[in-house]
Coordinates of C-alpha atoms and ligand atoms in Angstrom, one line a residue:
X1 CA 46.9 64.7 148.9
X2 CA 43.5 64.6 149.8
X3 CA 42.5 66.6 146.8
X4 CA 44.2 63.9 144.6
X5 CA 42.5 61.1 145.8
X6 CA 39.1 63.1 145.6
X7 CA 40.0 63.9 141.7
X8 CA 40.7 60.4 141.1
X9 CA 37.7 59.0 142.8
X10 CA 35.5 61.7 140.4
X11 CA 37.7 60.4 137.5
X12 CA 36.6 56.8 138.1
X13 CA 32.8 57.5 138.8
X14 CA 32.6 59.3 135.7
X15 CA 34.2 56.9 133.8
X16 CA 31.8 54.1 135.2
X17 CA 29.0 56.4 134.3
X18 CA 30.2 56.8 131.0
X19 CA 30.8 52.9 130.5
X20 CA 27.5 52.4 131.9
X21 CA 26.0 54.8 129.5
X22 CA 27.5 53.9 126.2
X23 CA 26.9 49.8 127.2
X24 CA 23.2 50.6 127.0
X25 CA 23.4 52.2 124.0
X26 CA 22.6 50.4 120.8
X27 CA 25.2 49.3 118.6
X28 CA 24.4 50.4 114.9
X29 CA 26.9 49.3 111.9
X30 CA 27.6 51.8 109.5
X31 CA 28.7 49.9 106.3
X32 CA 29.9 52.9 103.4
X33 CA 30.0 52.0 99.6
X34 CA 30.4 55.4 98.0
X35 CA 28.3 57.6 96.5
X36 CA 27.7 61.4 96.7
X37 CA 28.0 61.3 100.4
X38 CA 31.5 60.3 100.6
X39 CA 32.7 62.4 97.4
X40 CA 34.4 65.7 96.9
X41 CA 34.9 68.2 94.1
X42 CA 38.3 67.2 92.0
X43 CA 39.8 70.1 89.8
X44 CA 41.4 67.7 87.8
X45 CA 38.4 66.2 86.6
X46 CA 36.1 69.4 87.0
X47 CA 33.4 66.9 89.2
X48 CA 32.9 65.5 92.3
X49 CA 34.7 61.8 93.0
X50 CA 35.1 59.4 95.7
X51 CA 37.0 61.1 98.2
X52 CA 36.0 60.5 102.1
X53 CA 36.6 57.3 104.1
X54 CA 33.9 55.7 106.1
X55 CA 35.3 56.9 109.3
X56 CA 36.1 60.5 108.4
X57 CA 32.2 60.3 107.2
X58 CA 31.2 59.5 110.7
X59 CA 33.7 61.8 112.5
X60 CA 31.7 64.6 110.1
X61 CA 28.3 64.0 112.1
X62 CA 28.0 65.4 115.4
X63 CA 26.1 64.0 118.2
X64 CA 26.2 60.1 117.2
X65 CA 27.6 59.1 120.2
X66 CA 25.3 60.1 122.3
X67 CA 22.3 57.7 120.1
X68 CA 24.4 54.8 119.6
X69 CA 27.6 52.9 119.7
X70 CA 28.8 53.3 116.0
X71 CA 31.0 50.7 114.2
X72 CA 32.1 51.1 110.7
X73 CA 32.7 48.3 107.7
X74 CA 34.2 50.2 104.8
X75 CA 32.5 47.9 101.9
X76 CA 33.7 49.5 98.6
X77 CA 34.0 53.3 97.5
X78 CA 32.3 54.3 94.2
X79 CA 29.7 56.3 92.5
X80 CA 26.5 54.0 92.8
X81 CA 26.2 54.3 88.5
X82 CA 28.9 51.7 89.0
X83 CA 26.7 49.1 91.1
X84 CA 26.1 45.9 90.0
X85 CA 24.0 43.0 91.1
X86 CA 26.8 41.4 92.0
X87 CA 28.2 44.1 94.0
X88 CA 24.9 44.2 95.9
X89 CA 24.6 40.1 96.4
X90 CA 28.1 40.6 98.1
X91 CA 26.5 43.5 100.2
X92 CA 23.7 41.6 101.0
X93 CA 25.8 38.7 102.2
X94 CA 28.3 40.7 104.5
X95 CA 25.3 42.7 105.9
X96 CA 23.8 39.4 106.7
X97 CA 26.9 38.5 108.4
X98 CA 26.8 42.0 110.6
X99 CA 23.1 41.8 111.4
X100 CA 23.6 37.7 112.9
X101 CA 25.7 39.5 115.5
X102 CA 24.1 39.2 118.5
X103 CA 25.1 43.0 119.9
X104 CA 24.0 44.5 116.6
X105 CA 21.0 46.4 117.0
X106 CA 20.9 47.3 113.1
X107 CA 22.9 48.8 109.9
X108 CA 23.1 51.9 108.1
X109 CA 24.3 51.5 104.4
X110 CA 25.4 54.7 102.9
X111 CA 25.2 54.7 99.1
X112 CA 25.0 56.7 96.1
X113 CA 21.4 57.7 95.7
X114 CA 21.4 57.0 91.4
X115 CA 21.0 53.3 91.9
X116 CA 19.8 53.5 95.9
X117 CA 16.2 52.3 95.3
X118 CA 17.0 49.2 93.5
X119 CA 20.0 48.2 95.7
X120 CA 17.9 48.7 98.6
X121 CA 15.2 46.5 97.4
X122 CA 17.7 44.0 96.4
X123 CA 18.7 43.8 100.3
X124 CA 14.8 44.0 100.9
X125 CA 14.2 40.6 99.1
X126 CA 17.4 38.6 100.1
X127 CA 18.4 39.6 103.8
X128 CA 17.1 36.9 106.0
X129 CA 16.6 38.9 109.2
X130 CA 14.0 41.3 111.1
X131 CA 16.6 43.9 112.6
X132 CA 16.5 47.2 110.6
X133 CA 18.3 48.4 107.7
X134 CA 18.3 51.7 106.6
X135 CA 20.1 53.1 103.5
X136 CA 20.9 56.8 103.0
X137 CA 23.1 59.3 101.1
X138 CA 23.1 62.3 99.8
X139 CA 22.5 64.9 97.1
X140 CA 25.3 67.2 97.6
X141 CA 28.3 66.6 98.0
X142 CA 30.9 67.7 101.1
X143 CA 32.1 70.4 98.7
X144 CA 28.7 72.0 98.3
X145 CA 27.6 75.1 100.2
X146 CA 25.2 73.2 102.3
X147 CA 25.8 69.2 102.2
X148 CA 23.0 67.4 103.2
X149 CA 25.1 64.0 104.1
X150 CA 25.4 64.6 107.8
X151 CA 22.3 65.0 108.7
X152 CA 20.7 62.3 106.6
X153 CA 23.4 59.9 108.4
X154 CA 22.6 61.0 111.5
X155 CA 18.7 60.8 111.0
X156 CA 19.5 56.9 109.5
X157 CA 21.2 55.8 112.7
X158 CA 18.5 57.6 114.9
X159 CA 15.9 55.3 112.7
X160 CA 17.8 52.4 112.8
X161 CA 18.0 52.5 116.7
X162 CA 14.1 53.3 117.0
X163 CA 11.2 50.7 117.9
X164 CA 9.0 52.0 114.8
X165 CA 11.7 50.5 112.4
X166 CA 11.2 47.0 113.6
X167 CA 8.3 46.4 111.0
X168 CA 9.7 48.4 108.3
X169 CA 12.2 46.0 106.9
X170 CA 15.0 47.7 104.6
X171 CA 14.4 51.5 104.6
X172 CA 15.8 54.6 102.5
X173 CA 15.9 57.8 104.6
X174 CA 16.7 61.0 103.1
X175 CA 16.0 64.8 103.6
X176 CA 13.9 63.1 107.0
X177 CA 11.4 61.4 104.4
X178 CA 11.2 57.3 105.3
X179 CA 10.5 55.3 102.3
X180 CA 10.1 51.7 102.0
X181 CA 12.8 49.9 99.8
X182 CA 9.9 48.4 98.3
X183 CA 8.1 51.5 96.6
X184 CA 10.8 54.1 96.7
X185 CA 11.9 55.8 93.5
X186 CA 14.6 58.6 92.7
X187 CA 12.2 61.2 91.5
X188 CA 14.5 64.4 90.9
X189 CA 18.0 64.4 89.4
X190 CA 19.3 66.8 91.7
X191 CA 16.7 68.0 94.6
X192 CA 17.6 66.5 98.0
X193 CA 14.1 65.8 98.4
X194 CA 14.2 63.3 95.4
X195 CA 13.0 59.9 97.1
X196 CA 9.4 59.3 97.0
X197 CA 7.2 56.4 96.9
X198 CA 4.0 57.4 94.5
X199 CA 0.5 56.1 95.5
X200 CA 2.1 54.3 98.4
X201 CA 3.3 57.7 100.4
X202 CA 6.2 57.7 102.9
X203 CA 6.5 55.2 105.8
X204 CA 7.6 57.9 108.1
X205 CA 9.6 61.4 108.9
X206 CA 12.0 62.3 111.5
X207 CA 12.2 65.6 113.0
X208 CA 14.1 66.5 116.2
X209 CA 15.0 63.0 116.7
X210 CA 11.8 61.8 116.5
X211 CA 10.5 59.2 114.3
X212 CA 6.8 59.7 113.0
X213 CA 5.1 56.9 111.7
X214 CA 2.8 57.2 108.3
X215 CA 2.7 53.9 107.4
X216 CA 3.0 50.8 109.8
X217 CA 3.8 47.6 108.6
X218 CA 4.9 46.2 105.6
X219 CA 4.6 42.7 104.1
X220 CA 8.0 41.3 103.5
X221 CA 8.7 38.7 100.4
X222 CA 12.0 37.2 101.2
X223 CA 14.1 34.9 98.9
X224 CA 17.4 33.0 99.7
X225 CA 20.4 35.0 98.7
X226 CA 21.6 32.8 95.3
X227 CA 25.0 31.9 95.1
X228 CA 25.2 33.5 91.4
X229 CA 23.1 35.8 89.3
X230 CA 21.8 35.0 85.9
X231 CA 21.6 37.4 83.1
X232 CA 18.2 39.3 82.7
X233 CA 18.8 42.2 80.5
X234 CA 16.2 44.9 80.2
X235 CA 14.6 46.6 77.2
X236 CA 12.3 49.8 76.9
X237 CA 10.5 49.5 73.7
X238 CA 9.9 52.8 71.3
X239 CA 7.5 53.7 68.5
X240 CA 8.8 51.6 65.9
X241 CA 10.9 49.2 67.7
X242 CA 11.2 46.0 65.6
X243 CA 12.1 43.6 68.4
X244 CA 15.4 43.0 67.4
X245 CA 17.4 43.5 70.3
X246 CA 14.8 41.3 72.6
X247 CA 15.9 38.5 69.9
X248 CA 19.6 39.4 70.0
X249 CA 19.4 38.9 73.8
X250 CA 17.7 35.6 73.3
X251 CA 20.1 34.1 70.8
X252 CA 22.9 35.3 73.4
X253 CA 21.5 33.3 76.0
X254 CA 19.3 35.7 78.4
X255 CA 18.0 33.4 81.5
X256 CA 15.2 36.0 81.6
X257 CA 14.3 39.3 79.8
X258 CA 12.1 42.5 81.1
X259 CA 10.3 44.5 78.6
X260 CA 8.7 48.0 79.6
X261 CA 6.0 48.6 77.3
X262 CA 3.7 51.6 77.1
X263 CA 0.8 52.8 78.7
X264 CA -0.9 49.7 80.8
X265 CA 1.8 47.4 79.6
X266 CA 1.4 47.3 75.8
X267 CA 4.0 47.0 73.4
X268 CA 3.8 46.4 69.1
X269 CA 3.2 43.8 67.4
X270 CA 6.8 43.2 66.2
X271 CA 7.8 43.0 69.9
X272 CA 5.3 40.8 70.9
X273 CA 6.4 38.5 68.3
X274 CA 10.3 38.6 70.0
X275 CA 8.5 38.2 73.3
X276 CA 6.5 35.1 72.1
X277 CA 10.0 33.9 70.8
X278 CA 11.7 34.1 74.0
X279 CA 8.9 32.3 75.9
X280 CA 9.1 29.7 73.0
X281 CA 12.5 28.6 74.2
X282 CA 11.4 28.8 78.1
X283 CA 12.7 32.2 78.6
X284 CA 10.6 34.0 81.2
X285 CA 9.5 37.7 79.9
X286 CA 8.5 40.0 82.5
X287 CA 6.7 43.2 81.3
X288 CA 6.0 46.5 83.0
X289 CA 5.3 50.2 81.9
X290 CA 7.1 52.9 81.7
X291 CA 4.4 54.9 83.1
X292 CA 5.1 56.2 86.8
X293 CA 1.9 55.6 88.5
X294 CA -0.2 52.2 88.2
X295 CA 0.2 48.7 87.0
X296 CA 0.4 46.8 83.9
X297 CA -2.7 45.2 83.2
X298 CA -4.2 42.6 80.8
X299 CA -6.6 45.3 79.4
X300 CA -5.8 45.3 75.7
X301 CA -6.1 42.0 73.2
X302 CA -4.8 43.1 70.0
X303 CA -1.3 41.7 69.5
X304 CA 1.0 43.2 71.8
X305 CA -1.8 44.7 74.5
X306 CA -1.3 43.2 77.6
X307 CA -4.0 40.7 77.5
X308 CA -2.3 39.2 74.8
X309 CA 0.9 39.0 76.5
X310 CA -0.5 37.2 79.4
X311 CA -2.4 35.0 77.2
X312 CA 1.2 34.0 75.5
X313 CA 2.7 33.3 78.7
X314 CA 4.5 36.8 79.8
X315 CA 4.4 37.7 83.5
X316 CA 3.1 41.2 84.8
X317 CA 5.4 43.2 87.1
X318 CA 2.9 44.4 89.2
X319 CA 3.8 47.6 90.8
X320 CA 7.6 46.9 90.5
X321 CA 9.7 49.5 88.6
X322 CA 11.4 47.8 85.8
X323 CA 14.9 47.8 87.6
X324 CA 13.3 46.1 90.6
X325 CA 11.2 43.7 88.3
X326 CA 14.6 42.8 87.1
X327 CA 16.3 42.3 90.4
X328 CA 13.5 40.4 91.3
X329 CA 13.4 37.9 87.9
X330 CA 17.2 37.6 88.6
X331 CA 16.9 36.8 92.5
X332 CA 14.0 34.4 91.5
X333 CA 15.8 32.6 88.8
X334 CA 19.0 32.4 90.8
X335 CA 16.9 29.9 93.2
X336 CA 18.2 26.3 92.3
X337 CA 14.4 25.0 92.1
X338 CA 11.6 27.7 91.1
X339 CA 9.1 26.4 88.5
X340 CA 7.8 28.8 85.9
X341 CA 4.2 28.3 88.1
X342 CA 6.0 29.4 91.4
X343 CA 7.7 32.4 89.4
X344 CA 4.1 33.3 88.4
X345 CA 3.3 33.3 92.0
X346 CA 5.9 35.4 93.0
X347 CA 5.4 38.3 90.6
X348 CA 1.5 38.2 91.2
X349 CA 2.1 38.2 95.3
X350 CA 4.9 41.0 95.2
Ligands
LIG1 N1 26.2 59.8 91.6 C1 25.8 59.8 93.0 C2 25.7 58.4 93.2 O1 24.6 57.8 92.5 C3 24.5 60.2 93.2 C4 24.4 60.5 94.8 O2 25.0 59.8 95.4 O3 23.8 61.5 95.1 O4 26.8 57.7 93.6

């Protein structure tokens, strides 16, 4: 009889200790959207396809319950090549709701790597919270010999729980490296070390459960999440481009246009005239460069040079990638009352 009471007492004490321990752990919500991290090989298609649920994804990560109380929200399950600005708008709204829950420390978002940089940037621009949000995913599927998803997911939860993440806003963590949503780009089609931030460098690095800081603080420019996102096409110019695609977009009612030029942001005379056509109808045009490093500049004065484009009223994209410049222009034009001067200031400040 006495041994039974003794065992019962031990169980009660351990449960109480466990309850205290888990109560003291931060709560992290993992929002799953799909991507290779949730994909497996499918013989019918001969390729990897979305196949793993959010809860199964978490179940495959050992040790998570040592560092956080995890809640899962299955938002969608698609390859990120199918992501749209409207899906990111809804994702931002859903994540905002989660971050406003007092007990939530932060959010991890699993997402395909193909468009993760833009998706993370959109949330960086539209979330109104100082709590950490980390995007992660994987370059290898669950059917590969050595999948990278579980380690990335573990590190993303660890990152969101760390005090270092408080200054970083929205981040992208893959293969131990931490990038800012603001500067990150996908740089390799298949290698697990695919994300980097160019001249800006990594925010930090995770090793043996430690978050190392390389860059401390980031400036965050945030805009209210628009009710709707206007249509903003993006055009890479090319040798011999006659500007007809830009003119077509204007005639189809584009609300804004992003043009990706060559070198320091230059285009040919025909494209310049098409940009003038858009500006003449009060359609804002942001111009970028196809060159990875550096920013477009008002350098060249010939018709189509950066200086002539600024003179005509086109906006320099700063160091934003063309895809991020497009999302920022959509978000800005989605504001009820942003003037063209404010739009210009926004891109100069970014
Ligand atoms: N195609 C995949 C995606 O972007 C690639 C990945 O997740 O690594 O969803």
